[in-house]
mmCIF file of C-alpha atoms and ligand atoms in Angstrom:
data_model
loop_
_atom_site.group_PDB
_atom_site.id
_atom_site.type_symbol
_atom_site.label_atom_id
_atom_site.label_comp_id
_atom_site.label_asym_id
_atom_site.label_seq_id
_atom_site.Cartn_x
_atom_site.Cartn_y
_atom_site.Cartn_z
ATOM 1 C CA MET A 18 107.725 83.190 90.277
ATOM 2 C CA ALA A 19 107.118 84.913 86.970
ATOM 3 C CA ASP A 20 104.605 87.125 85.119
ATOM 4 C CA ILE A 21 102.584 84.953 82.824
ATOM 5 C CA GLY A 22 100.921 85.718 79.462
ATOM 6 C CA PHE A 23 98.207 83.841 77.696
ATOM 7 C CA LEU A 24 97.173 84.281 74.107
ATOM 8 C CA ASN A 25 94.374 82.189 72.482
ATOM 9 C CA GLY A 26 94.847 79.112 74.584
ATOM 10 C CA ARG A 27 98.667 79.318 74.952
ATOM 11 C CA PHE A 28 100.668 80.238 78.030
ATOM 12 C CA MET A 29 104.025 81.974 77.817
ATOM 13 C CA PRO A 30 106.144 84.442 79.697
ATOM 14 C CA LEU A 31 104.341 87.638 79.818
ATOM 15 C CA ALA A 32 107.155 89.539 77.875
ATOM 16 C CA GLU A 33 106.669 87.114 75.011
ATOM 17 C CA ALA A 34 102.913 87.663 74.544
ATOM 18 C CA MET A 35 102.383 89.823 71.501
ATOM 19 C CA VAL A 36 99.213 91.023 69.728
ATOM 20 C CA PRO A 37 99.267 92.238 66.139
ATOM 21 C CA VAL A 38 98.918 95.836 65.456
ATOM 22 C CA GLU A 39 95.607 95.323 63.632
ATOM 23 C CA ASP A 40 93.937 93.827 66.661
ATOM 24 C CA ARG A 41 90.602 95.533 67.188
ATOM 25 C CA GLY A 42 91.295 95.925 70.802
ATOM 26 C CA TYR A 43 94.201 98.062 69.966
ATOM 27 C CA GLN A 44 92.626 100.086 67.120
ATOM 28 C CA PHE A 45 88.974 100.470 68.329
ATOM 29 C CA GLY A 46 89.058 99.325 71.871
ATOM 30 C CA ASP A 47 86.580 96.762 70.541
ATOM 31 C CA GLY A 48 86.647 94.347 73.403
ATOM 32 C CA VAL A 49 85.818 93.626 77.073
ATOM 33 C CA TYR A 50 87.723 92.666 80.108
ATOM 34 C CA GLU A 51 87.864 91.494 83.730
ATOM 35 C CA VAL A 52 90.200 91.829 86.568
ATOM 36 C CA ILE A 53 90.296 89.036 89.193
ATOM 37 C CA ARG A 54 92.500 88.761 92.281
ATOM 38 C CA THR A 55 93.272 85.846 94.464
ATOM 39 C CA TYR A 56 92.952 85.461 98.160
ATOM 40 C CA ARG A 57 95.163 82.665 99.624
ATOM 41 C CA GLY A 58 95.864 81.719 96.110
ATOM 42 C CA VAL A 59 92.291 81.141 95.200
ATOM 43 C CA PRO A 60 90.569 83.404 92.521
ATOM 44 C CA PHE A 61 87.923 85.340 94.310
ATOM 45 C CA GLN A 62 84.395 85.092 92.951
ATOM 46 C CA LEU A 63 85.747 83.538 89.808
ATOM 47 C CA GLU A 64 82.210 82.422 88.578
ATOM 48 C CA ALA A 65 80.810 85.966 88.884
ATOM 49 C CA HIS A 66 83.661 87.483 86.962
ATOM 50 C CA VAL A 67 83.465 84.779 84.201
ATOM 51 C CA ALA A 68 79.674 85.379 84.101
ATOM 52 C CA ARG A 69 80.233 89.065 83.730
ATOM 53 C CA LEU A 70 82.752 88.569 81.021
ATOM 54 C CA GLU A 71 80.234 86.504 79.205
ATOM 55 C CA ARG A 72 77.542 89.126 79.640
ATOM 56 C CA SER A 73 79.841 91.868 78.466
ATOM 57 C CA ALA A 74 80.806 89.798 75.316
ATOM 58 C CA VAL A 75 77.350 88.994 74.502
ATOM 59 C CA ALA A 76 76.216 92.557 74.875
ATOM 60 C CA ILE A 77 78.679 93.649 72.114
ATOM 61 C CA GLY A 78 78.064 90.757 69.908
ATOM 62 C CA LEU A 79 81.474 89.139 70.489
ATOM 63 C CA PRO A 80 81.629 85.339 70.160
ATOM 64 C CA LEU A 81 82.893 83.584 73.186
ATOM 65 C CA PRO A 82 86.135 81.622 72.534
ATOM 66 C CA PHE A 83 85.867 79.464 75.659
ATOM 67 C CA ARG A 84 83.222 78.086 77.841
ATOM 68 C CA ALA A 85 83.071 79.098 81.521
ATOM 69 C CA ALA A 86 84.679 75.861 82.715
ATOM 70 C CA GLU A 87 87.526 76.452 80.260
ATOM 71 C CA TRP A 88 88.212 79.962 81.558
ATOM 72 C CA SER A 89 88.170 78.617 85.120
ATOM 73 C CA SER A 90 90.854 76.097 84.220
ATOM 74 C CA TYR A 91 92.854 78.564 82.282
ATOM 75 C CA VAL A 92 92.810 80.973 85.203
ATOM 76 C CA ALA A 93 93.830 78.326 87.670
ATOM 77 C CA GLU A 94 96.683 77.229 85.334
ATOM 78 C CA GLY A 95 97.952 80.831 84.881
ATOM 79 C CA ILE A 96 97.933 81.357 88.714
ATOM 80 C CA ARG A 97 99.758 77.952 89.101
ATOM 81 C CA LEU A 98 102.405 78.933 86.453
ATOM 82 C CA ALA A 99 102.973 82.364 87.842
ATOM 83 C CA GLY A 100 103.610 80.876 91.304
ATOM 84 C CA TYR A 101 102.976 84.116 93.317
ATOM 85 C CA ALA A 102 101.337 84.023 96.784
ATOM 86 C CA GLU A 103 98.581 86.301 95.562
ATOM 87 C CA SER A 104 97.945 87.009 91.767
ATOM 88 C CA LYS A 105 96.044 89.588 89.783
ATOM 89 C CA VAL A 106 94.559 88.078 86.708
ATOM 90 C CA TYR A 107 93.585 90.334 83.804
ATOM 91 C CA ILE A 108 91.483 88.787 80.945
ATOM 92 C CA GLN A 109 90.749 90.735 77.743
ATOM 93 C CA LEU A 110 88.654 89.657 74.793
ATOM 94 C CA THR A 111 88.600 91.446 71.590
ATOM 95 C CA ARG A 112 87.014 91.121 68.221
ATOM 96 C CA GLY A 113 90.241 89.864 66.712
ATOM 97 C CA VAL A 114 92.715 90.855 64.116
ATOM 98 C CA ALA A 115 91.454 92.344 60.818
ATOM 99 C CA PRO A 116 92.158 95.232 58.450
ATOM 100 C CA ARG A 117 90.765 98.420 59.961
ATOM 101 C CA ASP A 118 87.188 98.809 59.354
ATOM 102 C CA HIS A 119 84.433 99.760 61.797
ATOM 103 C CA LEU A 120 82.160 96.971 60.551
ATOM 104 C CA PHE A 121 82.491 93.571 62.451
ATOM 105 C CA PRO A 122 84.991 91.338 60.542
ATOM 106 C CA VAL A 123 83.370 88.302 59.111
ATOM 107 C CA GLY A 124 84.913 84.836 60.243
ATOM 108 C CA THR A 125 87.617 86.549 62.322
ATOM 109 C CA PRO A 126 88.211 84.567 65.628
ATOM 110 C CA PRO A 127 88.333 86.795 68.742
ATOM 111 C CA THR A 128 91.639 87.454 70.605
ATOM 112 C CA ALA A 129 91.754 86.106 74.173
ATOM 113 C CA VAL A 130 94.469 87.469 76.374
ATOM 114 C CA MET A 131 95.257 86.764 79.887
ATOM 115 C CA THR A 132 97.970 88.201 82.139
ATOM 116 C CA VAL A 133 98.849 86.980 85.559
ATOM 117 C CA ARG A 134 101.004 89.286 87.822
ATOM 118 C CA GLN A 135 101.636 89.591 91.384
ATOM 119 C CA MET A 136 98.816 91.091 93.341
ATOM 120 C CA ARG A 137 100.006 93.993 95.477
ATOM 121 C CA SER A 138 97.260 94.936 98.018
ATOM 122 C CA LEU A 139 96.673 98.564 98.842
ATOM 123 C CA ASP A 140 98.611 100.050 101.830
ATOM 124 C CA PRO A 141 96.699 98.855 105.006
ATOM 125 C CA VAL A 142 97.231 102.194 106.538
ATOM 126 C CA LEU A 143 95.312 103.722 103.601
ATOM 127 C CA CYS A 144 92.573 101.128 104.082
ATOM 128 C CA ALA A 145 92.331 102.126 107.773
ATOM 129 C CA THR A 146 92.578 105.773 107.503
ATOM 130 C CA GLY A 147 90.735 106.287 104.225
ATOM 131 C CA VAL A 148 91.269 108.548 101.169
ATOM 132 C CA PRO A 149 90.094 111.829 99.587
ATOM 133 C CA VAL A 150 88.140 111.745 96.420
ATOM 134 C CA ILE A 151 86.963 114.212 93.841
ATOM 135 C CA THR A 152 83.767 114.406 91.905
ATOM 136 C CA VAL A 153 83.881 114.688 88.002
ATOM 137 C CA ALA A 154 81.447 114.805 85.223
ATOM 138 C CA ASP A 155 80.622 111.257 83.963
ATOM 139 C CA LEU A 156 81.283 111.694 80.241
ATOM 140 C CA ARG A 157 81.088 107.973 79.579
ATOM 141 C CA TRP A 158 78.704 106.214 77.208
ATOM 142 C CA GLY A 159 75.254 104.908 78.101
ATOM 143 C CA ARG A 160 76.390 101.231 78.760
ATOM 144 C CA CYS A 161 78.625 101.377 81.726
ATOM 145 C CA ASP A 162 77.308 97.933 82.773
ATOM 146 C CA ILE A 163 79.561 96.584 80.030
ATOM 147 C CA LYS A 164 83.211 96.042 81.054
ATOM 148 C CA SER A 165 84.380 97.638 77.960
ATOM 149 C CA LEU A 166 88.024 98.329 77.017
ATOM 150 C CA ASN A 167 87.136 101.876 76.302
ATOM 151 C CA LEU A 168 88.516 103.444 79.505
ATOM 152 C CA LEU A 169 89.585 106.759 78.326
ATOM 153 C CA PRO A 170 87.184 108.779 80.505
ATOM 154 C CA ASN A 171 88.129 106.584 83.490
ATOM 155 C CA VAL A 172 91.778 107.180 82.706
ATOM 156 C CA MET A 173 91.429 110.839 82.452
ATOM 157 C CA ALA A 174 89.221 111.018 85.680
ATOM 158 C CA ARG A 175 91.608 108.959 87.685
ATOM 159 C CA GLN A 176 94.614 111.118 86.616
ATOM 160 C CA GLN A 177 92.606 114.221 87.506
ATOM 161 C CA ALA A 178 92.036 112.760 90.932
ATOM 162 C CA LYS A 179 95.711 112.035 91.320
ATOM 163 C CA ASP A 180 96.710 115.517 90.253
ATOM 164 C CA ALA A 181 94.202 116.954 92.818
ATOM 165 C CA GLY A 182 95.788 114.966 95.501
ATOM 166 C CA ALA A 183 92.932 112.483 95.696
ATOM 167 C CA PHE A 184 92.719 108.740 95.303
ATOM 168 C CA GLU A 185 89.589 108.237 93.156
ATOM 169 C CA ALA A 186 87.259 110.344 90.901
ATOM 170 C CA ILE A 187 83.519 109.846 91.519
ATOM 171 C CA PHE A 188 81.420 110.218 88.328
ATOM 172 C CA VAL A 189 78.459 112.358 88.484
ATOM 173 C CA ARG A 190 75.813 112.366 85.785
ATOM 174 C CA ALA A 191 72.818 114.669 85.758
ATOM 175 C CA GLY A 192 73.401 115.407 89.458
ATOM 176 C CA GLU A 193 73.543 111.848 90.415
ATOM 177 C CA VAL A 194 76.444 109.726 91.588
ATOM 178 C CA SER A 195 77.157 106.715 89.420
ATOM 179 C CA GLU A 196 80.422 105.081 90.555
ATOM 180 C CA GLY A 197 84.122 105.633 90.716
ATOM 181 C CA ALA A 198 86.609 105.381 87.885
ATOM 182 C CA VAL A 199 87.747 101.999 89.095
ATOM 183 C CA SER A 200 85.285 101.302 91.988
ATOM 184 C CA ASN A 201 81.699 101.408 93.094
ATOM 185 C CA VAL A 202 80.562 103.925 95.733
ATOM 186 C CA MET A 203 78.580 103.374 98.844
ATOM 187 C CA LEU A 204 77.442 105.796 101.491
ATOM 188 C CA VAL A 205 75.884 105.506 104.959
ATOM 189 C CA ARG A 206 73.224 107.865 106.163
ATOM 190 C CA ALA A 207 71.541 107.316 109.590
ATOM 191 C CA GLY A 208 72.637 103.693 109.589
ATOM 192 C CA VAL A 209 71.176 103.005 106.078
ATOM 193 C CA LEU A 210 73.716 101.709 103.439
ATOM 194 C CA VAL A 211 72.945 103.391 100.141
ATOM 195 C CA THR A 212 74.393 102.703 96.691
ATOM 196 C CA ALA A 213 73.488 103.331 92.984
ATOM 197 C CA PRO A 214 71.299 100.637 91.433
ATOM 198 C CA ALA A 215 72.975 98.251 89.095
ATOM 199 C CA ASP A 216 71.625 99.607 85.839
ATOM 200 C CA GLU A 217 73.404 100.767 82.740
ATOM 201 C CA ARG A 218 74.970 103.639 84.437
ATOM 202 C CA ILE A 219 77.358 101.530 86.595
ATOM 203 C CA LEU A 220 79.508 98.424 86.451
ATOM 204 C CA SER A 221 77.708 95.902 88.548
ATOM 205 C CA GLY A 222 80.810 95.179 90.731
ATOM 206 C CA VAL A 223 81.589 91.740 92.024
ATOM 207 C CA THR A 224 82.766 93.268 95.195
ATOM 208 C CA ARG A 225 79.688 95.458 95.403
ATOM 209 C CA ALA A 226 77.517 92.337 95.397
ATOM 210 C CA VAL A 227 79.523 90.692 98.096
ATOM 211 C CA VAL A 228 79.452 93.699 100.310
ATOM 212 C CA LEU A 229 75.773 94.153 99.904
ATOM 213 C CA ASP A 230 75.218 90.651 100.764
ATOM 214 C CA LEU A 231 77.308 90.903 103.900
ATOM 215 C CA ALA A 232 75.475 94.011 104.949
ATOM 216 C CA ARG A 233 72.166 92.414 104.569
ATOM 217 C CA LYS A 234 73.336 89.463 106.611
ATOM 218 C CA GLU A 235 74.414 91.868 109.261
ATOM 219 C CA GLY A 236 70.829 93.198 109.320
ATOM 220 C CA ILE A 237 71.870 96.515 107.829
ATOM 221 C CA LEU A 238 69.135 98.260 105.823
ATOM 222 C CA VAL A 239 70.295 98.527 102.090
ATOM 223 C CA GLU A 240 69.009 100.925 99.624
ATOM 224 C CA GLU A 241 69.920 100.688 95.912
ATOM 225 C CA ARG A 242 68.657 103.888 94.525
ATOM 226 C CA ALA A 243 69.861 106.994 92.835
ATOM 227 C CA ILE A 244 72.145 109.155 94.925
ATOM 228 C CA ARG A 245 72.042 112.975 94.546
ATOM 229 C CA VAL A 246 75.624 114.352 94.549
ATOM 230 C CA GLU A 247 74.650 116.665 97.508
ATOM 231 C CA GLU A 248 74.023 113.553 99.538
ATOM 232 C CA LEU A 249 77.766 112.799 99.560
ATOM 233 C CA ARG A 250 78.167 115.983 101.548
ATOM 234 C CA GLY A 251 75.667 115.002 104.105
ATOM 235 C CA ALA A 252 76.821 111.342 104.412
ATOM 236 C CA ASP A 253 78.024 109.917 107.714
ATOM 237 C CA GLU A 254 80.335 107.569 105.872
ATOM 238 C CA ILE A 255 81.362 106.865 102.355
ATOM 239 C CA PHE A 256 83.439 103.984 101.036
ATOM 240 C CA LEU A 257 84.584 102.555 97.695
ATOM 241 C CA THR A 258 84.307 98.890 96.649
ATOM 242 C CA GLY A 259 86.324 97.053 94.030
ATOM 243 C CA THR A 260 88.642 94.182 93.275
ATOM 244 C CA THR A 261 91.707 96.461 93.646
ATOM 245 C CA VAL A 262 90.275 98.602 96.522
ATOM 246 C CA GLU A 263 88.341 96.055 98.385
ATOM 247 C CA ILE A 264 86.562 98.370 100.973
ATOM 248 C CA LEU A 265 88.301 101.650 101.062
ATOM 249 C CA PRO A 266 86.901 104.466 103.409
ATOM 250 C CA VAL A 267 86.535 107.852 101.903
ATOM 251 C CA ILE A 268 87.278 110.695 104.262
ATOM 252 C CA GLY A 269 86.912 113.777 101.966
ATOM 253 C CA VAL A 270 84.972 114.685 98.843
ATOM 254 C CA ASP A 271 86.198 117.725 96.914
ATOM 255 C CA GLY A 272 88.160 118.909 99.947
ATOM 256 C CA VAL A 273 85.122 118.750 102.278
ATOM 257 C CA VAL A 274 85.453 116.263 105.192
ATOM 258 C CA VAL A 275 83.125 113.242 105.310
ATOM 259 C CA GLY A 276 81.512 112.517 108.733
ATOM 260 C CA THR A 277 84.075 112.460 111.299
ATOM 261 C CA GLY A 278 86.971 112.540 108.762
ATOM 262 C CA LYS A 279 87.918 109.049 109.940
ATOM 263 C CA ARG A 280 86.829 105.620 108.822
ATOM 264 C CA GLY A 281 83.230 105.147 109.897
ATOM 265 C CA GLU A 282 81.910 102.422 112.260
ATOM 266 C CA LEU A 283 79.829 100.610 109.570
ATOM 267 C CA THR A 284 82.748 100.805 107.107
ATOM 268 C CA ARG A 285 84.907 99.233 109.747
ATOM 269 C CA LEU A 286 82.340 96.515 110.543
ATOM 270 C CA LEU A 287 81.892 95.568 106.856
ATOM 271 C CA SER A 288 85.777 95.733 106.230
ATOM 272 C CA HIS A 289 86.048 93.093 109.063
ATOM 273 C CA ARG A 290 83.131 90.947 107.651
ATOM 274 C CA PHE A 291 84.775 91.148 104.221
ATOM 275 C CA ARG A 292 88.264 90.195 105.517
ATOM 276 C CA SER A 293 86.640 87.099 107.193
ATOM 277 C CA PHE A 294 84.719 86.320 104.158
ATOM 278 C CA VAL A 295 87.660 86.405 101.734
ATOM 279 C CA GLU A 296 89.911 84.450 104.177
HETATM 280 N N1 PDD B 318 87.759 97.869 87.875
HETATM 281 N N2 PDD B 318 83.339 100.350 88.518
HETATM 282 C C1 PDD B 318 84.286 100.429 87.661
HETATM 283 C C2 PDD B 318 84.131 101.597 86.587
HETATM 284 C C3 PDD B 318 85.406 99.634 87.615
HETATM 285 O O1 PDD B 318 86.351 99.709 86.660
HETATM 286 C C4 PDD B 318 85.499 98.522 88.677
HETATM 287 C C5 PDD B 318 86.722 97.619 88.704
HETATM 288 C C6 PDD B 318 84.420 98.523 89.498
HETATM 289 C C7 PDD B 318 84.540 97.360 90.611
HETATM 290 O O2 PDD B 318 84.116 96.205 90.170
HETATM 291 P P1 PDD B 318 84.667 94.737 90.844
HETATM 292 O O3 PDD B 318 84.287 94.835 92.210
HETATM 293 O O4 PDD B 318 83.912 93.785 90.083
HETATM 294 O O5 PDD B 318 86.188 94.824 90.773
HETATM 295 C C8 PDD B 318 83.439 99.461 89.591
HETATM 296 C C9 PDD B 318 88.822 97.035 87.679
HETATM 297 C C10 PDD B 318 89.280 96.520 88.882
HETATM 298 C C11 PDD B 318 89.838 97.683 86.748
HETATM 299 O O6 PDD B 318 89.365 98.247 85.695
HETATM 300 O O7 PDD B 318 91.006 97.612 87.087
#
C-alpha cells in the first residue's frame, strides 16, 4: 500500500509528484478541485463528483484535459495502485504553468493532479455523540458553488473553530446560514429538514444531495430555503454533511446547546439510512 500521485496522465509515488513554482494553482489559486472517498473500495458518487469538477472548470473558463470516462478510469487506477481498503482521492485542475500574469495564458495546457491516500474516517464516537460548532462571518466571494482552490476563508474559519474548541465553523452571510467551512449544514425543526438552497452561496454538496434524497424517500418533509442564523438556536437537531464528515450531529452552536444536546432522532435515522446506502 502506498500514497499515489498523478500528474497530467502519469501515475507515480506521491512523494515524486512535483509541480513547478509557476503553476497558476500555486501562484493564484487559479483552479478547482474535488475530494472523493471510497466505500468498500468503490469511489462514492464518482459521476456526481466528476460532473461537479467539470461544472467548476467550465465556470472559470478552464479547458478540461480529460473526458468524464477518462477521469473515472484514472480514479479507479489510482485506487488500485494505492491498494488501501478505503481511499481518499483528491483531484486538482489548474490553469497550468506560465510566467506570472493575471491574464489567462494562451496555449498553456491545464495541470491535472490527483493524489490517492488512505481514507481515515472520523472517530465513530464523534459521529454518534456529535460536535460543537461556531458561527463566523462568511467573507468568501459570490461563487461558492464553484469548488475553487481559493480556500483561505475556509482555512481561517476552520482554524478559528479549532481554537475555540469546536469542530466546524458555520458561515453566516447577511444573517443567513450558508454552509460549513468543509461541509453543508442541515437542521430539523418540528420534523422538517431544512437546508440552504443550492445557489451561488454554497457548494452543492454531493453528500447533501444523497441525504436529501434519502430523507425524501423516508417521507420527511424537506425545505431548501434560506436559514436565519437565529433558527440555529431554535433547532431541534442540526447536522453537517460532507465527504469527510458524512452525517455529523451538531450538539452546540457558539456554546449554546442544540436540542437535547445529543444526536437527534432524525439525524440518527438518516445516519443509518446513509450507512445502508453506502454499504
Ligand atoms: N469539502 N461545503 C464546502 C465549503 C466544502 O468544502 C465541502 C466539501 C462540502 C461538502 O461537499 P461534499 O458532500 O460534496 O463533500 C460543502 C471537501 C471534502 C474538502 O474541501 O476537503
